[in-house]
Amino acid sequence: MRMFRSLQFIQDFLVGLGVADPIEKGLSLFKAFSLAVWMIVDHLQWMHKVGYIKLEAEKRLSEIHSKAWFFGLLSGVVLSGYKLQALYKKKTDDKKKFEEKQFKLTQGIVKNSVDLVIPMARLKWVDASDGVVGLAGTVTSVIGILDTWPKKK
């Protein structure tokens, strides 16, 4: 369950306020804000579905939900690309640390790019079948599982 996950994105927003690079700061703030809106609307929709609250503008909220998710993912792709570019420009002697950061940023680009299909299909911006949307969700879920799975040392 994703209940209260919006608090993570609000915390990410507060962390983003302290970022020195203005481009990274702007992208971080926009990403965190968009994803917080997405998750708050998700909470409202869930509470409506289980009968805790009554929503009059459910269709409009669904559109806001998908647009916030889309822009959060898109800004995440751009932010990861920006950080990856900065990583390549920065000189480092620690090859292992460089490769770990490079992998995480590339993984973020792939995961968020694949996930973009889902809100785009919901908004009817692309004509994607349920199978394509399901496959996109499956791919990003597997990436998430592999990312959190304990690593052997």
XYZ file of C-alpha atoms in Angstrom:
153
model
C 0.000 0.000 0.000
C 1.217 3.474 -0.855
C -0.621 5.309 1.904
C 1.417 8.236 3.228
C 4.068 7.797 0.525
C 3.325 11.412 -0.404
C 5.250 12.339 2.758
C 8.400 10.910 1.141
C 7.926 13.228 -1.838
C 7.284 16.210 0.437
C 10.516 15.358 2.247
C 12.285 15.092 -1.145
C 10.953 18.586 -1.929
C 12.434 19.950 1.294
C 15.777 18.277 0.517
C 15.633 19.786 -2.977
C 15.493 23.263 -1.481
C 19.088 22.790 -0.335
C 20.514 21.782 -3.725
C 23.126 24.289 -4.920
C 22.994 23.719 -8.703
C 20.018 25.777 -9.980
C 19.056 23.341 -12.759
C 19.273 20.312 -10.490
C 17.362 22.222 -7.814
C 14.555 23.191 -10.180
C 14.227 19.689 -11.583
C 14.346 18.133 -8.096
C 11.670 20.484 -6.771
C 9.403 20.007 -9.786
C 9.800 16.218 -9.627
C 9.086 16.072 -5.886
C 6.098 18.438 -6.155
C 4.593 16.540 -9.108
C 4.998 13.166 -7.428
C 3.569 14.495 -4.146
C 0.483 15.763 -6.002
C 0.222 12.416 -7.817
C 0.334 10.471 -4.579
C -2.041 12.781 -2.666
C -4.615 12.444 -5.464
C -3.985 8.680 -5.407
C -4.831 8.681 -1.683
C -8.025 10.657 -2.334
C -9.074 8.244 -5.088
C -8.446 5.271 -2.807
C -10.491 6.827 0.008
C -13.308 7.442 -2.492
C -13.223 3.845 -3.756
C -13.468 2.363 -0.263
C -16.233 4.797 0.709
C -14.441 7.035 3.223
C -15.083 10.182 1.165
C -17.297 11.187 -1.751
C -15.613 12.811 -4.753
C -17.707 14.810 -7.190
C -14.964 15.452 -9.772
C -13.481 11.967 -9.961
C -12.757 12.220 -13.701
C -10.916 15.536 -13.249
C -8.928 14.104 -10.340
C -7.989 11.113 -12.484
C -6.626 13.508 -15.111
C -4.666 15.472 -12.490
C -3.368 12.155 -11.097
C -2.045 11.021 -14.479
C -0.599 14.411 -15.456
C 1.194 14.803 -12.120
C 2.613 11.291 -12.476
C 3.687 11.976 -16.062
C 5.459 15.233 -15.214
C 7.075 13.687 -12.132
C 8.451 10.828 -14.224
C 9.526 13.110 -17.068
C 11.361 15.454 -14.727
C 12.986 12.386 -13.148
C 14.278 11.299 -16.565
C 15.649 14.771 -17.293
C 17.149 15.074 -13.788
C 18.879 11.700 -14.053
C 20.216 12.649 -17.487
C 21.489 15.954 -16.121
C 23.195 14.219 -13.189
C 24.669 11.594 -15.514
C 26.119 14.313 -17.738
C 27.619 16.036 -14.673
C 29.049 12.700 -13.518
C 30.846 12.232 -16.840
C 32.291 15.753 -16.654
C 33.547 15.297 -13.104
C 36.925 13.663 -12.693
C 37.080 10.803 -10.209
C 39.689 8.260 -9.273
C 37.230 5.887 -7.613
C 36.091 3.744 -10.555
C 33.750 1.594 -8.444
C 31.919 4.609 -7.020
C 31.662 6.136 -10.522
C 30.203 2.914 -11.949
C 27.687 2.610 -9.096
C 26.441 6.170 -9.647
C 26.390 5.658 -13.410
C 24.351 2.457 -13.027
C 21.821 4.041 -10.629
C 21.299 7.071 -12.866
C 20.967 4.968 -16.019
C 18.577 2.641 -14.220
C 16.486 5.661 -13.183
C 16.322 6.882 -16.773
C 15.232 3.466 -18.045
C 12.700 2.855 -15.266
C 11.066 6.287 -15.493
C 11.087 6.250 -19.317
C 9.318 2.893 -19.445
C 6.865 4.014 -16.746
C 5.938 7.096 -18.808
C 3.822 4.840 -21.042
C 1.299 4.291 -18.244
C 0.141 7.872 -17.578
C 0.439 8.706 -21.280
C -1.931 5.843 -22.110
C -4.349 6.878 -19.337
C -4.395 10.414 -20.742
C -4.854 9.002 -24.263
C -1.689 10.788 -25.433
C -0.491 7.499 -26.930
C -2.441 4.559 -28.236
C -1.066 1.772 -26.048
C -2.855 -1.505 -25.494
C -3.506 -2.874 -22.024
C -0.778 -5.422 -22.756
C 1.820 -2.707 -23.429
C 0.788 -0.793 -20.310
C 0.912 -4.004 -18.260
C 4.314 -4.896 -19.670
C 5.642 -1.427 -18.819
C 4.385 -1.808 -15.248
C 5.889 -5.282 -14.990
C 9.287 -4.162 -16.296
C 9.492 -1.256 -13.864
C 8.298 -3.439 -10.987
C 11.022 -6.003 -11.722
C 13.611 -3.197 -11.843
C 12.309 -1.963 -8.471
C 12.463 -5.455 -6.972
C 16.009 -6.008 -8.236
C 16.994 -2.604 -6.886
C 15.750 -3.400 -3.378
C 16.826 -7.052 -3.280
C 19.726 -7.574 -0.874
C 23.047 -7.698 -2.704
C 25.563 -10.481 -2.092
C 28.875 -9.236 -0.794
